[in-house]
């Protein structure tokens, strides 16, 4: 069973389950890793007290939201169209004149919502702008072409978002289609079909001929069932923008995907700097409706402005409150010079609540030959305290999708010997993404080490640096007791921490406040010399005591 599946079953977040695994010393797992039956038993044993089940909190099952990802021309749009034509929720669609950004289909009485814009760029763009709506990513792979660069990109984007992946091998009507080859290729990316002992659902379809569509939908429902998706229709409302446009006649139109609660006509909404009273609600078939519950895509009219995909909307008590919230957000945006976020700092990369910190990295290199070597070098820089996750590694210059992925996942882009276009450099700046350019591997290693160290709390260790025997005590008014001492080992330094030993026992601690050689101040006195030592914080020193000096040294 996959980690995310077990997490859902146990009603934990993936992060919570990963924490339990690290407590059980089950290492090297991510949300998509599989767990053996024995490991699952250990986890369940550890979790004596489960969290309350969703039912107890008044949640109901909700419709899964699906996005199709994959290489260009592998048939994402065709598959979506085919499914929409044959399995429209509530019967005939009767010529949809206006797409709203998502559609609902029905299979065996259950609904599935498909996001209309396929591809990982739109998917990650939404994440980069604050939200994620997709529950299941369907990776569409053309059976004749097999795994292509954007297939790999799509896998990595879905994984970075921790969204489960299902595979649809398309174009099975084509003579060139080689199913086994595609399965083998995908297995290399840890997408192993169930019949080969893996845990990924594979379906075979032809969007063109309409083959395999029922099974395709059934499998989505099966995956959704395992995810146990829930929502609270009566709770606070939350909806995420999946599309927005300015209609000449109707004014700003946005499509919200309802995540929590229920939206009704007359509600006051606010999201970012946009607000307004809901005038009209339209479903994906173009019908006006009165309310929309969880997982439903709905077009909303009546807002003050068009919003960006990924913006989150909530309800406000009244228009005045909505306007105030929107105005204050607008003001903040102005102050920031419209830059969404500060450029990532090392601090922002660290997650203080976790024991092991994670550095997310995207690697772009100039040649296929160096891709592996550089990725391996980076991975080898992982330490016990800092885990390095390479979210995506590919040949070629930094693309928009890389920047969006970095933005959405708080990752750094390591760019080796390629040049990003100025438009993409600007986008990186806007998104607050750090692109680091290198020509030589040593510079890259040094830099990553520095970044890694920046994530670690420095650890110090006390090291003994000298010993002095106390031979005489002088009491001097104002200055207190001065220990006339002989440095028998190492050195005594002003400001050093010291411990005073009487025999085996430590009788006091302090700091060397003053250090003198023949009445002259000294900063350091070395072995074989005599000196006068006054210890701040300890005055009970006697002839025959031993002063040991220590230095705190940073442990590498
Ligand atoms: P997208 O870029 O992934 O959205 O791909 P499209 O849906 O635009 O499809 C790309 C091309 O593949 C189009 O010419 C489709 O007609 C063709 N195509 C899509 N699905 C199939 C299929 O199942 N069989 C065949 N033979 N062609 C298909």
Coordinates of C-alpha atoms and ligand atoms in Angstrom, one line a residue:
X1 CA 0.0 0.0 0.0
X2 CA 1.2 3.5 -0.8
X3 CA 2.0 5.9 2.0
X4 CA -0.7 8.4 1.0
X5 CA -3.2 5.6 0.8
X6 CA -2.4 4.4 4.3
X7 CA -2.4 8.0 5.5
X8 CA -5.9 8.5 4.2
X9 CA -7.0 5.2 5.7
X10 CA -5.6 6.2 9.1
X11 CA -7.0 9.6 8.8
X12 CA -3.5 11.3 9.0
X13 CA -1.9 13.7 6.7
X14 CA 1.0 12.3 4.6
X15 CA 3.4 14.4 6.7
X16 CA 2.1 13.0 9.9
X17 CA 2.5 9.5 8.7
X18 CA 6.0 10.2 7.4
X19 CA 6.8 11.4 10.9
X20 CA 5.5 8.2 12.4
X21 CA 7.6 6.2 9.9
X22 CA 10.7 8.2 10.9
X23 CA 10.0 7.5 14.6
X24 CA 9.8 3.8 13.6
X25 CA 13.1 4.2 11.7
X26 CA 11.5 3.2 8.5
X27 CA 13.6 5.5 6.3
X28 CA 13.8 6.9 2.8
X29 CA 10.0 7.1 2.1
X30 CA 8.0 9.7 0.3
X31 CA 4.2 10.0 0.1
X32 CA 4.1 7.7 -3.0
X33 CA 6.4 5.0 -1.7
X34 CA 4.9 1.6 -1.0
X35 CA 4.8 -0.1 2.4
X36 CA 5.1 -3.8 3.1
X37 CA 2.4 -5.6 5.2
X38 CA 4.8 -5.8 8.1
X39 CA 5.6 -2.1 8.0
X40 CA 1.8 -1.3 7.9
X41 CA 1.4 -3.5 11.0
X42 CA 4.1 -1.6 12.8
X43 CA 2.6 1.7 12.0
X44 CA -0.9 0.6 13.1
X45 CA 0.6 -0.8 16.3
X46 CA 2.2 2.6 17.0
X47 CA -1.0 4.5 16.4
X48 CA -3.0 3.2 19.3
X49 CA -5.1 6.2 19.4
X50 CA -6.4 7.2 16.0
X51 CA -7.8 10.6 15.2
X52 CA -11.5 10.8 15.1
X53 CA -12.9 9.5 11.8
X54 CA -14.2 12.0 9.3
X55 CA -17.8 10.7 9.9
X56 CA -17.6 11.8 13.5
X57 CA -16.8 15.3 12.2
X58 CA -19.8 15.4 10.0
X59 CA -18.0 15.0 6.7
X60 CA -19.5 13.5 3.6
X61 CA -17.8 11.7 0.6
X62 CA -17.1 14.1 -2.2
X63 CA -16.5 13.8 -5.9
X64 CA -12.9 13.4 -7.1
X65 CA -11.3 16.1 -9.1
X66 CA -9.1 14.9 -11.9
X67 CA -6.5 16.5 -14.1
X68 CA -5.0 14.9 -17.2
X69 CA -1.2 15.3 -17.6
X70 CA 1.2 14.0 -20.2
X71 CA 3.3 14.8 -23.3
X72 CA 1.9 17.0 -26.0
X73 CA -0.2 15.2 -28.6
X74 CA -0.5 12.1 -26.5
X75 CA -4.3 12.7 -26.5
X76 CA -5.2 14.5 -23.3
X77 CA -7.7 16.8 -25.0
X78 CA -9.2 14.0 -27.1
X79 CA -9.6 11.8 -24.1
X80 CA -11.4 14.5 -22.2
X81 CA -13.6 15.2 -25.1
X82 CA -14.4 11.5 -25.6
X83 CA -15.3 11.1 -22.0
X84 CA -17.4 14.2 -21.9
X85 CA -19.4 13.2 -25.0
X86 CA -20.3 9.8 -23.7
X87 CA -20.6 10.2 -20.0
X88 CA -22.1 13.5 -19.3
X89 CA -23.6 13.9 -15.9
X90 CA -27.4 14.1 -16.0
X91 CA -27.8 13.0 -19.6
X92 CA -27.4 15.1 -22.8
X93 CA -25.2 18.1 -22.8
X94 CA -26.9 19.7 -25.7
X95 CA -24.1 21.8 -27.1
X96 CA -22.1 23.6 -24.5
X97 CA -21.6 27.1 -25.7
X98 CA -19.3 28.2 -23.1
X99 CA -16.7 26.2 -21.2
X100 CA -16.2 27.1 -17.6
X101 CA -12.9 25.3 -17.0
X102 CA -14.1 22.0 -15.6
X103 CA -16.7 19.4 -16.4
X104 CA -18.6 16.7 -14.6
X105 CA -19.1 13.3 -16.0
X106 CA -21.0 10.4 -14.5
X107 CA -20.2 6.7 -14.2
X108 CA -22.4 4.2 -12.5
X109 CA -24.3 7.0 -10.7
X110 CA -21.1 8.6 -9.4
X111 CA -19.6 11.8 -10.5
X112 CA -16.1 12.7 -11.5
X113 CA -14.9 16.3 -12.1
X114 CA -12.3 16.9 -14.8
X115 CA -10.3 20.1 -15.0
X116 CA -10.5 21.2 -18.6
X117 CA -7.0 22.6 -19.1
X118 CA -4.8 19.6 -19.3
X119 CA -1.1 19.6 -18.7
X120 CA 1.3 20.1 -15.9
X121 CA 2.0 23.7 -16.5
X122 CA -1.6 24.8 -15.7
X123 CA -1.6 22.3 -12.9
X124 CA 1.5 23.6 -11.2
X125 CA 0.6 27.2 -12.0
X126 CA -2.4 26.9 -9.8
X127 CA -0.2 25.4 -7.1
X128 CA 2.3 28.2 -7.4
X129 CA -0.5 30.6 -6.9
X130 CA -1.6 29.1 -3.7
X131 CA -3.9 26.2 -4.2
X132 CA -4.3 22.7 -5.3
X133 CA -7.6 21.3 -6.5
X134 CA -6.6 18.0 -8.1
X135 CA -7.1 14.8 -6.3
X136 CA -5.9 12.4 -9.0
X137 CA -3.5 13.0 -11.9
X138 CA -4.1 10.9 -14.9
X139 CA -0.9 10.5 -16.9
X140 CA -1.8 10.1 -20.5
X141 CA 0.8 8.2 -22.5
X142 CA 0.4 7.5 -26.2
X143 CA 1.1 3.8 -26.7
X144 CA 3.0 4.4 -29.9
X145 CA 5.3 7.2 -28.6
X146 CA 5.8 5.9 -25.1
X147 CA 7.5 7.9 -22.4
X148 CA 8.6 11.3 -23.6
X149 CA 10.3 14.3 -21.9
X150 CA 7.1 15.9 -20.8
X151 CA 5.7 12.6 -19.6
X152 CA 8.6 12.6 -17.1
X153 CA 8.0 16.2 -16.3
X154 CA 4.4 15.5 -15.6
X155 CA 5.3 12.6 -13.3
X156 CA 7.6 14.8 -11.3
X157 CA 5.1 17.7 -11.1
X158 CA 2.4 15.4 -9.8
X159 CA 4.8 13.8 -7.3
X160 CA 6.0 17.2 -6.1
X161 CA 2.3 18.0 -5.5
X162 CA 1.9 14.7 -3.7
X163 CA -1.0 13.8 -6.0
X164 CA -1.6 10.1 -6.8
X165 CA -0.9 9.2 -10.4
X166 CA -3.0 6.8 -12.5
X167 CA -1.8 5.9 -16.0
X168 CA -4.0 5.9 -19.2
X169 CA -2.2 4.4 -22.2
X170 CA -3.9 6.0 -25.2
X171 CA -4.0 5.3 -28.9
X172 CA -4.4 1.5 -28.5
X173 CA -6.1 1.5 -31.9
X174 CA -2.8 2.3 -33.5
X175 CA -0.8 -0.6 -34.9
X176 CA 2.5 0.9 -33.6
X177 CA 1.3 0.8 -30.0
X178 CA 3.4 -1.3 -27.8
X179 CA 1.8 -1.7 -24.4
X180 CA 4.6 -3.7 -22.8
X181 CA 7.2 -1.2 -23.8
X182 CA 5.2 1.6 -22.2
X183 CA 4.7 -0.3 -19.0
X184 CA 8.4 -1.1 -18.9
X185 CA 9.4 2.5 -19.5
X186 CA 7.0 3.7 -16.8
X187 CA 8.2 1.1 -14.3
X188 CA 11.6 2.9 -14.4
X189 CA 9.8 5.9 -12.9
X190 CA 8.2 3.8 -10.2
X191 CA 4.9 3.6 -11.9
X192 CA 4.5 -0.2 -11.9
X193 CA 1.2 -1.8 -13.0
X194 CA -0.7 -3.8 -10.4
X195 CA -0.5 -7.0 -12.5
X196 CA 3.3 -6.7 -12.3
X197 CA 3.1 -6.4 -8.6
X198 CA 3.1 -2.6 -8.5
X199 CA 0.5 -0.3 -7.1
X200 CA -0.3 2.0 -10.0
X201 CA -3.6 1.7 -11.8
X202 CA -3.1 1.3 -15.6
X203 CA -5.9 1.5 -18.1
X204 CA -5.8 1.2 -21.9
X205 CA -7.9 3.5 -24.0
X206 CA -8.4 4.9 -27.4
X207 CA -9.8 8.4 -27.3
X208 CA -10.4 8.3 -31.0
X209 CA -12.4 5.1 -31.1
X210 CA -14.0 5.5 -27.7
X211 CA -12.4 2.2 -26.4
X212 CA -11.9 1.5 -22.7
X213 CA -13.6 4.7 -21.5
X214 CA -15.9 3.0 -19.1
X215 CA -13.0 1.1 -17.5
X216 CA -11.1 4.4 -17.4
X217 CA -13.8 6.1 -15.4
X218 CA -14.4 3.1 -13.1
X219 CA -10.7 3.0 -12.3
X220 CA -10.8 6.7 -11.4
X221 CA -13.6 6.0 -9.0
X222 CA -11.7 3.1 -7.6
X223 CA -8.6 5.3 -6.9
X224 CA -10.9 7.9 -5.5
X225 CA -12.5 5.4 -3.2
X226 CA -9.1 4.5 -1.8
X227 CA -8.4 8.2 -1.2
X228 CA -11.6 8.5 0.9
X229 CA -12.2 12.1 -0.2
X230 CA -14.4 14.0 2.2
X231 CA -15.8 17.5 2.6
X232 CA -18.1 19.3 4.9
X233 CA -21.0 20.9 3.0
X234 CA -22.3 22.7 6.0
X235 CA -19.0 24.2 7.1
X236 CA -17.1 27.4 6.2
X237 CA -17.0 28.0 2.5
X238 CA -13.8 27.8 0.5
X239 CA -13.5 27.8 -3.3
X240 CA -10.5 28.0 -5.6
X241 CA -10.4 29.9 -8.9
X242 CA -9.7 27.6 -11.8
X243 CA -10.5 30.1 -14.5
X244 CA -11.3 33.8 -14.8
X245 CA -12.2 36.1 -17.7
X246 CA -13.8 39.4 -18.4
X247 CA -17.0 39.0 -20.3
X248 CA -18.0 42.1 -22.3
X249 CA -21.6 41.8 -21.4
X250 CA -21.6 40.1 -18.0
X251 CA -18.4 41.7 -16.5
X252 CA -15.9 39.6 -14.5
X253 CA -16.6 35.9 -14.6
X254 CA -14.7 33.4 -12.5
X255 CA -15.0 29.7 -12.1
X256 CA -14.6 28.4 -8.6
X257 CA -14.1 24.9 -7.6
X258 CA -15.9 24.5 -4.3
X259 CA -13.6 22.8 -1.8
X260 CA -15.5 23.3 1.4
X261 CA -19.0 24.4 2.3
X262 CA -21.8 25.5 0.0
X263 CA -22.0 28.6 -2.2
X264 CA -25.4 30.3 -2.8
X265 CA -26.7 33.2 -4.8
X266 CA -26.6 36.3 -2.7
X267 CA -23.4 35.3 -0.7
X268 CA -20.7 37.8 -0.4
X269 CA -17.3 36.5 -1.5
X270 CA -13.8 37.8 -1.0
X271 CA -10.6 36.4 -2.5
X272 CA -7.4 38.3 -2.8
X273 CA -8.3 41.9 -3.8
X274 CA -11.5 40.8 -5.4
X275 CA -14.9 40.7 -3.8
X276 CA -18.6 41.0 -4.5
X277 CA -22.1 39.6 -4.1
X278 CA -22.8 36.4 -6.0
X279 CA -25.4 37.4 -8.7
X280 CA -25.5 34.3 -10.8
X281 CA -24.2 30.8 -10.5
X282 CA -23.8 28.7 -13.7
X283 CA -22.9 25.0 -13.9
X284 CA -20.6 23.5 -16.5
X285 CA -23.5 22.8 -18.8
X286 CA -24.4 26.5 -18.9
X287 CA -27.5 26.1 -16.6
X288 CA -28.1 28.6 -13.9
X289 CA -28.2 27.0 -10.4
X290 CA -29.0 28.2 -6.9
X291 CA -26.2 26.6 -5.0
X292 CA -23.0 24.7 -5.4
X293 CA -21.5 22.2 -2.9
X294 CA -18.1 20.5 -2.5
X295 CA -16.2 19.4 -5.6
X296 CA -18.5 21.3 -7.9
X297 CA -17.1 23.7 -10.5
X298 CA -19.3 26.8 -10.8
X299 CA -19.1 30.0 -12.7
X300 CA -19.7 33.0 -10.5
X301 CA -20.9 36.4 -11.8
X302 CA -21.1 39.5 -9.7
X303 CA -17.5 40.1 -8.6
X304 CA -15.5 43.3 -8.7
X305 CA -12.7 41.9 -10.8
X306 CA -11.2 38.9 -12.5
X307 CA -9.1 36.6 -10.3
X308 CA -6.1 34.4 -11.0
X309 CA -6.2 30.6 -11.1
X310 CA -5.2 29.4 -7.6
X311 CA -6.8 32.3 -5.7
X312 CA -8.9 31.2 -2.8
X313 CA -12.3 32.7 -2.0
X314 CA -14.1 32.8 1.2
X315 CA -17.4 34.2 2.4
X316 CA -17.6 37.6 4.1
X317 CA -20.3 38.7 6.5
X318 CA -21.3 41.7 4.4
X319 CA -20.1 43.8 1.6
X320 CA -18.4 46.3 3.9
X321 CA -16.3 43.6 5.5
X322 CA -15.5 42.1 2.0
X323 CA -14.4 45.5 0.7
X324 CA -12.2 46.2 3.7
X325 CA -10.5 42.8 3.4
X326 CA -10.0 43.3 -0.3
X327 CA -8.7 46.9 0.1
X328 CA -6.2 45.9 2.7
X329 CA -4.9 43.1 0.5
X330 CA -4.6 45.5 -2.4
X331 CA -2.7 47.9 -0.2
X332 CA -0.3 45.2 0.8
X333 CA 0.3 44.2 -2.8
X334 CA 1.0 47.8 -3.7
X335 CA 3.6 48.0 -0.9
X336 CA 5.3 44.9 -2.0
X337 CA 5.6 46.3 -5.5
X338 CA 3.3 43.6 -6.7
X339 CA 5.9 40.9 -6.0
X340 CA 4.0 38.0 -4.6
X341 CA 6.6 36.7 -2.3
X342 CA 10.0 37.5 -1.1
X343 CA 12.8 35.7 -2.9
X344 CA 13.3 32.5 -1.1
X345 CA 15.8 32.8 1.7
X346 CA 17.5 29.9 3.4
X347 CA 15.2 30.5 6.3
X348 CA 12.2 30.0 4.2
X349 CA 13.5 26.7 3.0
X350 CA 13.7 25.2 6.4
X351 CA 10.8 23.6 8.1
X352 CA 11.5 24.0 11.8
X353 CA 8.9 21.5 12.9
X354 CA 10.6 18.7 11.1
X355 CA 13.6 16.8 12.5
X356 CA 15.2 16.4 9.1
X357 CA 15.0 19.5 6.9
X358 CA 14.5 19.1 3.2
X359 CA 16.0 21.0 0.4
X360 CA 14.0 20.8 -2.8
X361 CA 16.0 21.1 -6.0
X362 CA 15.3 21.2 -9.7
X363 CA 18.2 20.4 -11.9
X364 CA 18.7 21.7 -15.5
X365 CA 21.8 20.8 -17.4
X366 CA 23.2 21.2 -20.9
X367 CA 24.0 17.7 -21.9
X368 CA 22.5 14.2 -21.3
X369 CA 25.9 13.0 -20.3
X370 CA 26.2 15.3 -17.3
X371 CA 22.6 15.0 -16.1
X372 CA 23.1 11.8 -14.2
X373 CA 26.5 12.8 -12.8
X374 CA 25.2 16.2 -11.6
X375 CA 22.1 14.8 -10.1
X376 CA 24.1 12.1 -8.3
X377 CA 26.6 14.6 -7.0
X378 CA 23.8 16.7 -5.6
X379 CA 22.0 13.7 -4.0
X380 CA 25.3 12.7 -2.4
X381 CA 25.4 16.0 -0.6
X382 CA 22.5 14.9 1.5
X383 CA 23.3 14.7 5.2
X384 CA 21.7 13.3 8.2
X385 CA 20.1 16.6 9.0
X386 CA 19.3 17.7 5.5
X387 CA 17.5 15.6 3.0
X388 CA 17.8 16.6 -0.6
X389 CA 14.8 16.0 -2.9
X390 CA 15.5 16.4 -6.6
X391 CA 12.0 17.2 -7.8
X392 CA 12.9 17.2 -11.4
X393 CA 16.1 16.8 -13.4
X394 CA 16.2 17.3 -17.2
X395 CA 18.4 18.5 -20.1
X396 CA 17.7 21.9 -21.5
X397 CA 17.3 25.5 -20.4
X398 CA 15.1 26.6 -17.5
X399 CA 11.5 26.6 -18.6
X400 CA 8.4 28.3 -17.3
X401 CA 7.2 24.9 -16.0
X402 CA 10.4 24.5 -14.0
X403 CA 9.9 28.0 -12.4
X404 CA 6.3 27.2 -11.5
X405 CA 7.3 23.9 -10.0
X406 CA 10.0 25.7 -8.0
X407 CA 7.6 28.3 -6.9
X408 CA 4.9 25.8 -5.9
X409 CA 7.4 23.5 -4.1
X410 CA 9.8 26.1 -2.6
X411 CA 12.6 24.7 -4.6
X412 CA 15.9 26.1 -5.8
X413 CA 16.8 25.6 -9.5
X414 CA 20.4 24.5 -10.2
X415 CA 21.2 25.5 -13.7
X416 CA 24.3 24.0 -15.2
X417 CA 25.7 25.5 -18.3
X418 CA 22.5 26.6 -19.8
X419 CA 21.0 30.1 -20.1
X420 CA 17.5 30.9 -19.1
X421 CA 15.7 33.3 -21.4
X422 CA 15.2 36.8 -20.1
X423 CA 11.4 36.3 -20.0
X424 CA 12.0 33.3 -17.8
X425 CA 14.5 35.1 -15.6
X426 CA 11.8 37.8 -15.1
X427 CA 9.2 35.2 -14.3
X428 CA 11.6 33.7 -11.7
X429 CA 12.0 37.0 -10.1
X430 CA 8.3 37.6 -10.1
X431 CA 7.7 34.1 -8.6
X432 CA 10.5 34.6 -6.0
X433 CA 12.4 31.6 -7.4
X434 CA 16.2 31.3 -7.0
X435 CA 18.0 30.1 -10.1
X436 CA 21.6 29.4 -9.4
X437 CA 23.9 29.2 -12.4
X438 CA 27.1 27.1 -12.6
X439 CA 29.8 26.3 -15.1
X440 CA 32.0 24.1 -12.8
X441 CA 30.9 21.3 -10.5
X442 CA 33.1 22.4 -7.6
X443 CA 31.4 25.8 -7.4
X444 CA 28.1 24.0 -7.3
X445 CA 29.1 21.6 -4.6
X446 CA 30.5 24.4 -2.5
X447 CA 27.3 26.4 -2.9
X448 CA 25.0 23.6 -2.1
X449 CA 27.1 22.7 1.0
X450 CA 26.7 26.3 2.1
X451 CA 23.0 26.3 1.6
X452 CA 22.8 23.0 3.4
X453 CA 24.8 24.3 6.3
X454 CA 22.5 27.3 6.4
X455 CA 19.6 24.9 7.1
X456 CA 21.3 23.3 10.0
X457 CA 21.4 24.8 13.5
X458 CA 25.1 25.0 14.2
X459 CA 26.3 22.5 16.8
X460 CA 29.1 23.4 19.2
X461 CA 31.4 21.1 21.1
X462 CA 33.5 22.1 24.1
X463 CA 37.2 21.4 23.6
X464 CA 39.8 21.6 26.3
X465 CA 42.5 24.1 25.1
X466 CA 44.8 24.5 28.2
X467 CA 45.6 23.8 31.8
X468 CA 47.1 26.1 34.5
X469 CA 48.2 25.1 38.0
X470 CA 47.3 27.6 40.7
X471 CA 50.5 28.3 42.7
X472 CA 49.7 31.4 44.7
X473 CA 46.6 33.5 45.5
X474 CA 46.7 37.3 45.7
X475 CA 43.7 39.2 47.0
X476 CA 43.6 42.6 45.4
X477 CA 41.1 45.2 46.5
X478 CA 38.4 45.9 43.8
X479 CA 39.9 43.2 41.4
X480 CA 39.2 40.3 43.8
X481 CA 41.2 37.1 43.9
X482 CA 44.0 36.7 41.4
X483 CA 45.3 33.2 40.9
X484 CA 49.0 33.3 40.3
X485 CA 49.3 30.3 37.9
X486 CA 51.6 28.3 35.7
X487 CA 50.4 27.2 32.3
X488 CA 51.3 23.6 32.2
X489 CA 49.5 22.7 28.9
X490 CA 48.0 24.5 25.9
X491 CA 47.1 28.1 26.6
X492 CA 45.0 30.5 28.7
X493 CA 43.1 33.1 26.7
X494 CA 41.1 36.0 28.0
X495 CA 37.5 35.4 27.6
X496 CA 37.9 31.6 27.6
X497 CA 35.4 29.5 29.6
X498 CA 37.1 27.7 32.4
X499 CA 36.4 25.0 35.0
X500 CA 38.2 24.9 38.3
X501 CA 39.2 21.5 39.6
X502 CA 40.1 20.6 43.1
X503 CA 41.5 17.1 42.8
X504 CA 39.0 15.2 40.6
X505 CA 36.1 17.5 41.5
X506 CA 34.9 20.5 39.5
X507 CA 34.3 23.2 42.1
X508 CA 33.4 26.1 39.9
X509 CA 33.1 27.5 36.4
X510 CA 33.5 30.9 34.9
X511 CA 35.2 33.0 32.3
X512 CA 38.8 34.4 32.3
X513 CA 38.0 38.1 33.0
X514 CA 41.5 39.4 33.3
X515 CA 44.8 37.8 32.3
X516 CA 48.1 39.4 33.2
X517 CA 51.9 38.8 32.7
X518 CA 54.0 40.9 35.1
X519 CA 51.2 43.4 35.7
X520 CA 50.6 43.9 32.0
X521 CA 47.4 42.7 30.4
X522 CA 47.8 39.8 28.1
X523 CA 45.3 38.3 25.7
X524 CA 46.9 34.9 25.7
X525 CA 49.5 33.1 27.8
X526 CA 51.2 29.9 26.4
X527 CA 52.6 26.7 28.0
X528 CA 55.6 27.1 30.3
X529 CA 54.7 30.7 31.4
X530 CA 53.4 32.2 34.5
X531 CA 50.4 34.5 34.7
X532 CA 47.7 36.1 36.9
X533 CA 44.2 34.9 36.3
X534 CA 41.0 36.4 37.5
X535 CA 37.9 34.4 36.9
X536 CA 34.6 36.1 36.4
X537 CA 31.8 34.2 38.1
X538 CA 34.0 32.3 40.6
X539 CA 36.0 33.7 43.5
X540 CA 36.6 30.7 45.8
X541 CA 39.9 29.7 44.2
X542 CA 42.7 28.3 46.2
X543 CA 46.4 27.4 45.9
X544 CA 46.7 23.9 44.4
X545 CA 43.6 24.1 42.2
X546 CA 43.8 23.4 38.5
X547 CA 42.2 25.7 35.9
X548 CA 41.1 24.1 32.7
X549 CA 40.2 26.3 29.8
X550 CA 37.7 25.4 27.0
X551 CA 36.7 26.7 23.6
X552 CA 33.4 26.1 21.9
X553 CA 34.1 24.8 18.4
X554 CA 31.6 24.3 15.7
X555 CA 31.2 20.7 14.9
X556 CA 31.2 20.1 11.1
Ligands
LIG1 P1 -2.9 16.6 -26.4 O1 -1.9 17.5 -26.9 O2 -2.3 15.6 -25.4 O3 -4.1 17.3 -25.8 O4 -3.4 15.7 -27.6 P2 -4.7 15.8 -28.5 O5 -5.9 15.3 -27.8 O6 -4.7 17.1 -29.1 O7 -4.3 14.7 -29.6 C1 -3.2 14.8 -30.5 C2 -3.4 14.0 -31.7 O8 -3.6 12.6 -31.4 C3 -4.7 14.4 -32.5 O9 -4.4 14.4 -33.8 C4 -5.7 13.3 -32.1 O10 -6.6 13.1 -33.1 C5 -4.8 12.1 -32.0 N1 -5.3 11.1 -31.1 C6 -5.8 11.3 -29.8 N2 -6.2 10.2 -29.3 C7 -6.0 9.2 -30.2 C8 -6.3 7.8 -30.2 O11 -6.8 7.2 -29.3 N3 -5.9 7.1 -31.3 C9 -5.4 7.7 -32.4 N4 -5.1 7.0 -33.5 N5 -5.1 9.1 -32.4 C10 -5.5 9.8 -31.3

